[in-house]
XYZ file of C-alpha atoms in Angstrom:
560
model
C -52.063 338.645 -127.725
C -51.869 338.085 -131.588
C -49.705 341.081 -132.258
C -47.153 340.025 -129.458
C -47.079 336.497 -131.170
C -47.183 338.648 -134.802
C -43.875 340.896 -133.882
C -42.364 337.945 -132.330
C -42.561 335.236 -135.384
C -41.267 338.710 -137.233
C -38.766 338.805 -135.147
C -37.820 335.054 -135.230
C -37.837 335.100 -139.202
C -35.722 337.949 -139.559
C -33.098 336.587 -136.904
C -33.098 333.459 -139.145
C -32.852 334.719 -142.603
C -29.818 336.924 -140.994
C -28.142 333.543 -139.656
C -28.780 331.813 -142.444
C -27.392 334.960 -144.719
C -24.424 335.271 -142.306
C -23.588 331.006 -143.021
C -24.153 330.905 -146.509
C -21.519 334.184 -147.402
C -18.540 332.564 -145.716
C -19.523 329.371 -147.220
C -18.695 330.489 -150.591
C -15.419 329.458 -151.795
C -12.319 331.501 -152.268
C -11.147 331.073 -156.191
C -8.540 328.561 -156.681
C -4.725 328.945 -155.898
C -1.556 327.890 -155.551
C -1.632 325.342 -152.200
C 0.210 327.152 -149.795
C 2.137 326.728 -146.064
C 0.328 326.874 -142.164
C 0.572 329.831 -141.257
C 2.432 331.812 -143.861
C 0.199 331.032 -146.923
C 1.644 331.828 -150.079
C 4.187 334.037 -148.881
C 7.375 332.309 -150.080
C 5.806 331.042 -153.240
C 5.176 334.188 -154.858
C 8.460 335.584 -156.605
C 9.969 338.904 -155.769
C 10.143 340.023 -159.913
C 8.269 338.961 -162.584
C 5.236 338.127 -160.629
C 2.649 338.351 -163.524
C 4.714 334.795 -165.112
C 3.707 333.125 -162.189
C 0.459 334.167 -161.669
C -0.513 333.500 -165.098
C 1.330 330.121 -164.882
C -1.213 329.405 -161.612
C -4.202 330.483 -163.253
C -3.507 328.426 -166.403
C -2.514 325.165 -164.132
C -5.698 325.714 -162.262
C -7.978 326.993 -165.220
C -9.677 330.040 -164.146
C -9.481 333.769 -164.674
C -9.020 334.752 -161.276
C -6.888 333.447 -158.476
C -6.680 333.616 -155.213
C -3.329 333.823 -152.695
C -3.127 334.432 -149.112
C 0.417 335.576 -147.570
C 0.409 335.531 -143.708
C -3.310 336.683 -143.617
C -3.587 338.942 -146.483
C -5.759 337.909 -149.226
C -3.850 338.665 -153.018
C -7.311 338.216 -155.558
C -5.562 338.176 -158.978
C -7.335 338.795 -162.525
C -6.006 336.943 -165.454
C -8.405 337.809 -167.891
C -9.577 341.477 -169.504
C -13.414 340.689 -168.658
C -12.698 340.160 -164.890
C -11.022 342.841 -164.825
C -13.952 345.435 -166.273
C -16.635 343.411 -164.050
C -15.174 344.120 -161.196
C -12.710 346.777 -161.480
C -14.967 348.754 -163.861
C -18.712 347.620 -163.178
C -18.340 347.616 -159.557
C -15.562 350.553 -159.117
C -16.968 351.895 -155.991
C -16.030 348.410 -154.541
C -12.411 348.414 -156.015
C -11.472 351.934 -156.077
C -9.211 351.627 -152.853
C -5.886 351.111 -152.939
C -4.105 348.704 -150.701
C -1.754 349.664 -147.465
C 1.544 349.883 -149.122
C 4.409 350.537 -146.178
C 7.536 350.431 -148.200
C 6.394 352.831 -150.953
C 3.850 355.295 -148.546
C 4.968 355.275 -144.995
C 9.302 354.807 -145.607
C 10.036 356.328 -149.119
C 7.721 359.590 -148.625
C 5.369 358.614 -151.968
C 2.401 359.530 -149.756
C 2.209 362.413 -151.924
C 1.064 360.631 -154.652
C -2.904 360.619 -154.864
C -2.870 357.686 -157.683
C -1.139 355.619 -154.502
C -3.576 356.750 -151.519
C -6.802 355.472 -151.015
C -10.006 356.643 -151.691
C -11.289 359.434 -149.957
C -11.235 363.499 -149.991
C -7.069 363.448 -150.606
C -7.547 361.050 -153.269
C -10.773 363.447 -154.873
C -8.922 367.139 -154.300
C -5.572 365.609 -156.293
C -7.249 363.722 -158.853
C -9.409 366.547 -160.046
C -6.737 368.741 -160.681
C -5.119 365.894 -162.867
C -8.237 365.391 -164.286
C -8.419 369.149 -165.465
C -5.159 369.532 -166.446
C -5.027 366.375 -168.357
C -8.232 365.628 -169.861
C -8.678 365.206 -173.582
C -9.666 368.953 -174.659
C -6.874 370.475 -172.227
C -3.972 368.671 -173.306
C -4.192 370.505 -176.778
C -2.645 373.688 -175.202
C 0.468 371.664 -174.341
C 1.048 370.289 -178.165
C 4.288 372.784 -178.631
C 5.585 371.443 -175.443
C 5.128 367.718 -177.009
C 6.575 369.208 -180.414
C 9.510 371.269 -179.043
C 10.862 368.627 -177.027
C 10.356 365.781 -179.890
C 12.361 368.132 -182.332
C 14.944 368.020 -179.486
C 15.130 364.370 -179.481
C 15.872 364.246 -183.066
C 18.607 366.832 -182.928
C 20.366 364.373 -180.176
C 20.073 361.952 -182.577
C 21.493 363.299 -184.956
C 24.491 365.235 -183.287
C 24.693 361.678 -181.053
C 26.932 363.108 -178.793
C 26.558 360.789 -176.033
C 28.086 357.825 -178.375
C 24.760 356.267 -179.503
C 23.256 356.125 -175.902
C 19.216 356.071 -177.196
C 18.764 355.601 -173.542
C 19.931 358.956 -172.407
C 18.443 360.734 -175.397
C 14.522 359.516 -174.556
C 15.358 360.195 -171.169
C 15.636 363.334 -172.099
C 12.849 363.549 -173.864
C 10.509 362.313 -170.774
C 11.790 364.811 -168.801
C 11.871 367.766 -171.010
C 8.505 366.884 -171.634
C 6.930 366.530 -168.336
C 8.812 369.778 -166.647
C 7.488 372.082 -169.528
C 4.146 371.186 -169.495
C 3.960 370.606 -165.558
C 6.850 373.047 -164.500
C 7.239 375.527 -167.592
C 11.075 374.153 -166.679
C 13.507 374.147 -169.937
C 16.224 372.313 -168.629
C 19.909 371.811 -170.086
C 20.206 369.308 -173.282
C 23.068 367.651 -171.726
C 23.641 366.743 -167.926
C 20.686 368.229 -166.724
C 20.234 367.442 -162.913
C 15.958 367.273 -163.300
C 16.971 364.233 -165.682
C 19.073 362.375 -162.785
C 16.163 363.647 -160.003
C 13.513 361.761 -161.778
C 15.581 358.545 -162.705
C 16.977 357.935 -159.102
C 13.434 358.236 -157.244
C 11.217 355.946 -159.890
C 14.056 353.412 -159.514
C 12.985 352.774 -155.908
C 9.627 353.216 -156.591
C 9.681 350.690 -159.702
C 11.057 348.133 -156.939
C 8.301 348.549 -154.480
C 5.189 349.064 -156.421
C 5.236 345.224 -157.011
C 3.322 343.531 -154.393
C 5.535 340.900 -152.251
C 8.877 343.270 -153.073
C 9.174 343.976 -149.535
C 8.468 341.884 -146.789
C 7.601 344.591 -144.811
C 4.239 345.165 -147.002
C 3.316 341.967 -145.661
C 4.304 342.198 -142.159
C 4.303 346.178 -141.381
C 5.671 345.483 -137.672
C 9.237 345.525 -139.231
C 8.755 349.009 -140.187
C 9.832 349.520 -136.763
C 12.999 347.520 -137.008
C 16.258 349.651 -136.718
C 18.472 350.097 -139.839
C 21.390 348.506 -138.276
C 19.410 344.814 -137.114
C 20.516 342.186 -139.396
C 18.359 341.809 -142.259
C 17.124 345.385 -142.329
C 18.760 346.507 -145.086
C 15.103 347.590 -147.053
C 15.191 350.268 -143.901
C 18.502 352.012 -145.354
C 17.533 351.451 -149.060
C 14.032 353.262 -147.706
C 16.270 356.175 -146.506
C 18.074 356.759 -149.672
C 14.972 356.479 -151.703
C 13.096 359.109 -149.042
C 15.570 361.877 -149.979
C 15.421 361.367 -153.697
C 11.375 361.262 -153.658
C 11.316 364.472 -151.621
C 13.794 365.950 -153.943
C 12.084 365.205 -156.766
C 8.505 366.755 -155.395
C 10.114 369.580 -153.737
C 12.963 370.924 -156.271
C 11.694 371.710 -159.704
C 8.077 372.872 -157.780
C 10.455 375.572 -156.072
C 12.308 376.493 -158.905
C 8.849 377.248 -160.672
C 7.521 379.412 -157.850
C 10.001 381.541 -157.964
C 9.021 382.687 -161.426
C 5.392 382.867 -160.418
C 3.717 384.917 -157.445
C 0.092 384.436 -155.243
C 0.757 380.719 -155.283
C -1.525 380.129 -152.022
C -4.982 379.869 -154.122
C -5.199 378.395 -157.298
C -8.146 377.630 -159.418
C -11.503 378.854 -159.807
C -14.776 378.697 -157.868
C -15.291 379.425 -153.935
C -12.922 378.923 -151.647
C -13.469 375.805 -150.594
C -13.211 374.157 -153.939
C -9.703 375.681 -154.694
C -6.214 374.037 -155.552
C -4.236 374.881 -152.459
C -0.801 374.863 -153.067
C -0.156 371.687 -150.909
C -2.766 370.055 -153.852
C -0.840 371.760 -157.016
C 2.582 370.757 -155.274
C 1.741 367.206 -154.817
C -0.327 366.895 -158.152
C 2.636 367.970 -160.376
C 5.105 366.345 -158.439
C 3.167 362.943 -159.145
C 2.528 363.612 -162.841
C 6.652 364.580 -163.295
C 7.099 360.836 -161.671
C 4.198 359.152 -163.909
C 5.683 360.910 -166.989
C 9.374 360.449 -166.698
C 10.124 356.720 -166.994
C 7.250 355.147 -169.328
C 7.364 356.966 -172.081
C 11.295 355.550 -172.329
C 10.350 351.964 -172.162
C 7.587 352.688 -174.551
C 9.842 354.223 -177.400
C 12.521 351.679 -177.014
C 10.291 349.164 -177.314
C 8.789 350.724 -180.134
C 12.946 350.969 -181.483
C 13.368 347.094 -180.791
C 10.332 346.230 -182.672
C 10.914 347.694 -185.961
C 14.685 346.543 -185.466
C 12.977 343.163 -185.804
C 10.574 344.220 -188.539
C 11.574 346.191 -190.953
C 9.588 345.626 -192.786
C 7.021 347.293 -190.361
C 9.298 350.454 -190.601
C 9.327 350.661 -194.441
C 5.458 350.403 -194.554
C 4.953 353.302 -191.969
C 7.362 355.690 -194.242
C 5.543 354.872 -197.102
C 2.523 355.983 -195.224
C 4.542 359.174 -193.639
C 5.346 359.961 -197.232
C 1.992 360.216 -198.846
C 0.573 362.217 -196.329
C 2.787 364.658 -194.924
C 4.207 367.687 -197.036
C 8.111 366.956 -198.251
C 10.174 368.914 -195.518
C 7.671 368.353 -192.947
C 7.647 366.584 -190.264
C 4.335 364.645 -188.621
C 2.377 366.725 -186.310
C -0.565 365.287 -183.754
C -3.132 366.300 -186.337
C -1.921 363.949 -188.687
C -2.660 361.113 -186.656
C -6.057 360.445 -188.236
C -4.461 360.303 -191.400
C -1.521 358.431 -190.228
C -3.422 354.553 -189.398
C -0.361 352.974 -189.524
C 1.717 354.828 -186.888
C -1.544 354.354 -184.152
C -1.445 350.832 -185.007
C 2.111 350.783 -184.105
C 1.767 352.921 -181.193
C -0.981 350.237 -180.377
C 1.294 347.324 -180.252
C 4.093 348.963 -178.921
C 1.598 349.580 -175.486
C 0.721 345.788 -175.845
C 3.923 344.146 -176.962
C 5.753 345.256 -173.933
C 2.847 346.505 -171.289
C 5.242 348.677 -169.037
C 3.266 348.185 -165.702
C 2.681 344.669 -166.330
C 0.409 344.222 -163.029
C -0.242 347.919 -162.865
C -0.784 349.220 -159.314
C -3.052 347.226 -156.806
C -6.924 347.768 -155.864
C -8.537 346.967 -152.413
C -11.261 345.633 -152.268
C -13.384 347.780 -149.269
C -16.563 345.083 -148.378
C -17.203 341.444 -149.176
C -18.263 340.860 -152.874
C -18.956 337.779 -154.830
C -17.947 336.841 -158.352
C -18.709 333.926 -160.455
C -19.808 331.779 -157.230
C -16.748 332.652 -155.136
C -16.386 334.543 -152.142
C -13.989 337.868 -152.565
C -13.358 339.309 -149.046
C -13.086 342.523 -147.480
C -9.863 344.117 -147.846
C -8.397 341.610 -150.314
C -5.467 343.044 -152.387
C -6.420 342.884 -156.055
C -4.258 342.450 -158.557
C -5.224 343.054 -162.493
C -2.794 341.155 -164.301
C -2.748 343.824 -167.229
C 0.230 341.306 -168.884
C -1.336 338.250 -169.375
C -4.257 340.210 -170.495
C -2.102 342.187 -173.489
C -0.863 338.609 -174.447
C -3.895 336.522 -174.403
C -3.777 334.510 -177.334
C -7.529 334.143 -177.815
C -7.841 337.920 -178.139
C -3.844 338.852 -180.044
C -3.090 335.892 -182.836
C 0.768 335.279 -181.844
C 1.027 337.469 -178.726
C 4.730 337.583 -178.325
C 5.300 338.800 -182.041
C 5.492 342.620 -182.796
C 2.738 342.701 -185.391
C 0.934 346.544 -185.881
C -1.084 345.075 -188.400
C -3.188 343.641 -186.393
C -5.291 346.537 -185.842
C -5.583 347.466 -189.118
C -8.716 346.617 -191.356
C -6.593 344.807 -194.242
C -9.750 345.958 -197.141
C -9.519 349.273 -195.844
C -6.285 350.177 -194.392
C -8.086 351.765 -191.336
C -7.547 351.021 -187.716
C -10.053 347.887 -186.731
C -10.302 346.985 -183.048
C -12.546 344.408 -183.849
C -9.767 342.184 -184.992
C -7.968 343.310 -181.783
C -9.127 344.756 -178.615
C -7.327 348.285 -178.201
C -4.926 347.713 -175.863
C -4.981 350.964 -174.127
C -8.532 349.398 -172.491
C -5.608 347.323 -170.122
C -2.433 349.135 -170.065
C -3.714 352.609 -168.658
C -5.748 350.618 -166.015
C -9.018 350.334 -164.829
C -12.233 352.250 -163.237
C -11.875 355.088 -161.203
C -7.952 354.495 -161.239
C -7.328 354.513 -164.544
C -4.281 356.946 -165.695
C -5.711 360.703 -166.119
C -2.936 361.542 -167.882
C -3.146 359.055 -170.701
C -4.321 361.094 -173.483
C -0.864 363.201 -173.078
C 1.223 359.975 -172.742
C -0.391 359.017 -176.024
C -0.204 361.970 -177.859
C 3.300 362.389 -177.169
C 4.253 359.041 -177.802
C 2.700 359.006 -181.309
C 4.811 361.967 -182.351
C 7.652 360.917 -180.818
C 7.290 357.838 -182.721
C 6.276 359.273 -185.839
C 9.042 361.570 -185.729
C 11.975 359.512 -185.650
C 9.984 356.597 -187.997
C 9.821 359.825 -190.994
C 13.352 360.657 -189.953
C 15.622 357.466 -189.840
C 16.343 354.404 -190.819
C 16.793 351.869 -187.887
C 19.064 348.847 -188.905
C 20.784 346.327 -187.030
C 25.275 346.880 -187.156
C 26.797 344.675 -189.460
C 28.367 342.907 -187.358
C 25.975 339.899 -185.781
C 23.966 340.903 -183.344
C 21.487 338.310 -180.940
C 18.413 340.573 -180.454
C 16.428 339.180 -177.187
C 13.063 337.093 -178.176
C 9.996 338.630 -177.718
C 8.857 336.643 -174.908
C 12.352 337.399 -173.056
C 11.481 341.058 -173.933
C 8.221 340.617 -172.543
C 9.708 339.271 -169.221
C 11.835 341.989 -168.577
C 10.020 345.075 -166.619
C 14.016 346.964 -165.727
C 13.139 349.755 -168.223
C 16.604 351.021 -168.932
C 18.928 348.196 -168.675
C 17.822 345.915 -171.188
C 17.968 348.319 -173.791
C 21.099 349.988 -173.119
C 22.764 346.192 -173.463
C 20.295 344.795 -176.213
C 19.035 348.069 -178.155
C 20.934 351.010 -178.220
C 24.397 349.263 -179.454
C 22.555 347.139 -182.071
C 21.706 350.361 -183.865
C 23.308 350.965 -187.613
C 24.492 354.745 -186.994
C 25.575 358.029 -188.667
C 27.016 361.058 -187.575
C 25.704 364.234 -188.976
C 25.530 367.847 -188.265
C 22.983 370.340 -187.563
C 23.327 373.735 -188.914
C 20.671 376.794 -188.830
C 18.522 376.077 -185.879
C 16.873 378.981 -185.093
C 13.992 379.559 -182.992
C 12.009 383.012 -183.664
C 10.004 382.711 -180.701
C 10.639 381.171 -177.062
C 8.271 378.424 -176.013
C 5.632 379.619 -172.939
C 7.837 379.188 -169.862
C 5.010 378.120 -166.888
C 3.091 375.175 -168.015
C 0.151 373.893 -165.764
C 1.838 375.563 -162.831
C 0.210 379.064 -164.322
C -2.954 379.922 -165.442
C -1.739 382.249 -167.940
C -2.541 382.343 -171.815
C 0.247 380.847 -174.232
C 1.245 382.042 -177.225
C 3.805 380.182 -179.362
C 4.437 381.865 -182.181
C 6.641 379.858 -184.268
C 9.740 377.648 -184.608
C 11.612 376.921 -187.691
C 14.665 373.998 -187.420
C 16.751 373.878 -190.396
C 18.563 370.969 -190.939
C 21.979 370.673 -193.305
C 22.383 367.087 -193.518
C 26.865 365.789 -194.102
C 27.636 362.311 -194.077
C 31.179 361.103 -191.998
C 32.192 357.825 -192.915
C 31.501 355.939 -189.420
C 28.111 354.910 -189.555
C 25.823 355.346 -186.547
C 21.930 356.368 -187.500
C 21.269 356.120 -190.981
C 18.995 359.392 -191.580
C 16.398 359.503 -194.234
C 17.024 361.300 -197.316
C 15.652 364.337 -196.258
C 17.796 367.626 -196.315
C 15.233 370.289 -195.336
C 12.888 369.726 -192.363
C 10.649 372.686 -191.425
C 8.408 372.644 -188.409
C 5.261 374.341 -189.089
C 4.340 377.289 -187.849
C 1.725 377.026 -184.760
C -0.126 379.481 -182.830
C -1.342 379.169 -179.070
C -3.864 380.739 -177.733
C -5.090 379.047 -174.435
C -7.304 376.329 -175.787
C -7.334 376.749 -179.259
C -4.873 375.330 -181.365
C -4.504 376.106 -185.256
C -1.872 374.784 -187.669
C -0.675 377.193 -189.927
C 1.344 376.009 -193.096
């Protein structure tokens, strides 16, 4: 009789402790926000662009480092502050690795393809190892004369300035030269190449939608049903448009590649199982050639703006260019160690103007608690990667363009302790942060280095009302602000370019083969005449050689 009345007071306990378990979750506050509408929330109190001014205007008002919105049932969980951001996002990644349902982007503009967009789970794995490979620290070394061919490009555009002193065209033809040689093995045209336009038209729709509360339909997914021609449907027929471009720009340069290349159906080592199918390597380039062909421009033009504003910044970083590199050289990646000054202003340029300034969204996949609040299943959440990059307690003067804040000011050495590196924020968080960051780093410090050794950036003579930081810092449209506020604010020259020769032809294939490189060498000779209408004011510098290099898959020597 005493074990019956045993199991039973078990049984009572444990039926108790789960009641009392089950009460005591739910009555855990949400974090603070906003007060919001029956019904409907916060729906029509979040803005449809710069969303990361508002939120950090709520969490300020309310005083906390994470907020909480809910728009017609959806819960929007929003980090203001870096160290919520790695407790959660970081510490407790298997949590807040999933990505949120995004209809616009996924299920009407074809960007399914994308693995850093899908959720977690075997599609998100099989794509994000490949990146991983391709892209990881030691890899990216074989793809260095891709980085350096295309930067010597750049400056050769430059200098011809064909296109009337458009910067804007010229770095977009940089990020896409870049990305379809090292993806692709793709050389495309150095004028009016159609790749250029392919990439531009599809991240312009996808720049749009990313941000959460862009579409109504991510809210309410019913009216992804609605036809194109109801009233109000017009996101259907801008969904349509986008479609084609984002298919065209997977599809076409993958196709043009394959024809080069044969035996496409298995690719990678190991058993069969663990292969790259070519669904995998299709989808895996096609997102890197969108990832890579639209930051890198806002990053450099930022970069241009800044040292428009300071330059004294500019002088400083040729003095340093000087007294390390050879006369008649330019930089080259392995400088960068020597070269404090440029990662410093690499550094701010990433923080000064973040160019995902909320990044993309997590989901949160099972109940969680954090700091005595309740965060609930399948909450959107939202790292607010601006307000983190401009926290005054962490960046003295957040909205000025200052590089030497990283820098130890006894020993002229890069100091994060001053600083946090920004690239902890702006290449996201956890299991979702950017695989192919090392890359976008590399090649933006020679980029950077490159034109800082080669020109002089001045404002025209005539007066010119440069936007403030903060109004820079507001703006995420990557293009148009600088095409009206940068690129015709530039003091220019016109020059020609004699004696370019190249005695060897750069490896055509890229990740999209598995075959050895070898890049024997280029040589650019520059003859340097001076017209009278000034444009870019170039250095005095009337040689520039590019060292020899030599490829051979993963080793990399310099030879002088």
């Amino acid at each position: 009789m005493g074990t019956y009345t045993d199991f039973f007071a078990i049984l009572a306990t444990g039926a108790l402790l789960y009641t009392i378990n089950r009460r005591r979750k739910p009555s855990l506050p949400l974090p603070p926000g906003p007060k919001g509408l029956p019904l409907v929330g916060n729906l029509f109190q979040i803005p449809s662009e710069l969303q990361w001014i508002k939120y950090h205007e709520w969490s300020t008002e309310l005083d906390t480092d994470i907020i909480h919105l809910q728009a017609a049932g959806t819960h929007i969980i929003v980090l203001d502050k870096y160290e919520a951001a790695v407790d959660l996002l970081e510490t407790r990644s298997s949590l807040y690795s999933g990505r949120p349902r995004m209809v616009m982007m996924m299920e009407l503009m074809g960007w399914d393809y994308n693995f850093a967009l899908t959720d977690y789970g075997d599609f998100w794995r099989k794509h994000r190892r490949l990146a991983h490979q391709s892209m990881q620290a030691t890899a990216i070394k074989q793809y260095r004369p891709h980085l350096a061919q295309a930067t010597r490009n750049l400056l050769k555009r430059l200098l011809d300035d064909r296109n009337d002193g458009n910067l804007i065209a010229h770095l977009r033809q940089l990020a896409a030269e870049t990305i379809l040689s090292v993806a692709y093995g793709i050389q495309i045209q150095q004028e009016n190449d159609p790749y250029v336009e392919l990439a531009e038209g599809a991240n312009q729709g996808a720049i749009i939608a990313v941000v959460p509360g862009a579409f109504l339909v991510d809210t309410i997914p019913i009216l992804k049903y609605v036809p194109a021609w109801f009233p109000g449907a017009s996101f259907k027929r801008k969904a349509r448009e986008w479609y084609k471009m984002t298919m065209a720009m997977v599809d076409v340069p993958y196709a043009d590649a394959k024809r080069r290349i044969t035996n496409l159906q298995k690719i990678g080592a190991g058993e069969k199982d663990d292969a790259f199918t070519e669904d995998v390597l299709r989808n895996t380039l096609g997102a890197l050639y969108s990832a890579g062909s639209d930051t890198s421009i806002s990053a450099i033009g930022t970069c241009i703006l800044g040292l428009l504003e300071h330059p004294e910044v500019l002088k400083k970083a040729q003095m340093q260019i000087d007294s390390v590199v050879k006369p008649g050289h330019l930089p080259d990646i392995d400088d960068e160690p020597s070269l404090p000054y440029i990662t410093a202003i690499v550094k701010e340029t990433l923080r000064w103007r973040e160019v995902t300034p909320i990044g993309v969204p997590h989901a949160l996949s099972t109940d969680d608690e954090y700091k005595g609040y309740r965060l609930p299943a399948g909450a959107i959440i939202i790292a607010n990667e601006w307000a983190m990059l401009h926290d005054k307690d962490v960046y003295a003067d957040p909205f000025e363009f200052k590089p030497d804040r990283f820098i130890d000011p006894e020993t002229g050495k890069i100091d994060y302790s001053r600083a946090r590196d920004p690239g902890h924020a702006c290449f996201g968080f956890g299991r979702r942060i950017c695989p192919g960051r090392f890359m976008a780093f590399e090649s933006l410090w020679l980029s950077i280095a490159s034109i800082i050794s080669t020109f002089d950036i001045e404002k025209v003579k005539e007066k010119v009302t440069l936007p403030s930081g903060e109004e820079v810092e507001k703006t995420v449209e990557l293009t148009h602000e600088y095409e009206a506020g940068l690129a015709k604010v530039i003091d220019k020259s016109y020059y020609t370019i004699n004696n370019i020769q190249r005695y060897a032809i750069l490896p055509m294939y890229g990740i999209l083969s598995k075959l050895q490189l070898i890049f024997t060498s280029v040589q650019v000779h520059i003859e340097i005449s001076t017209v009278q209408s000034q444009t870019y004011r170039v250095r005095e510098m009337q040689y520039i050689e590019v060292a020899q290099t030599t490829l051979c898959s993963d080793t990399f020597n310099k030879k002088t």
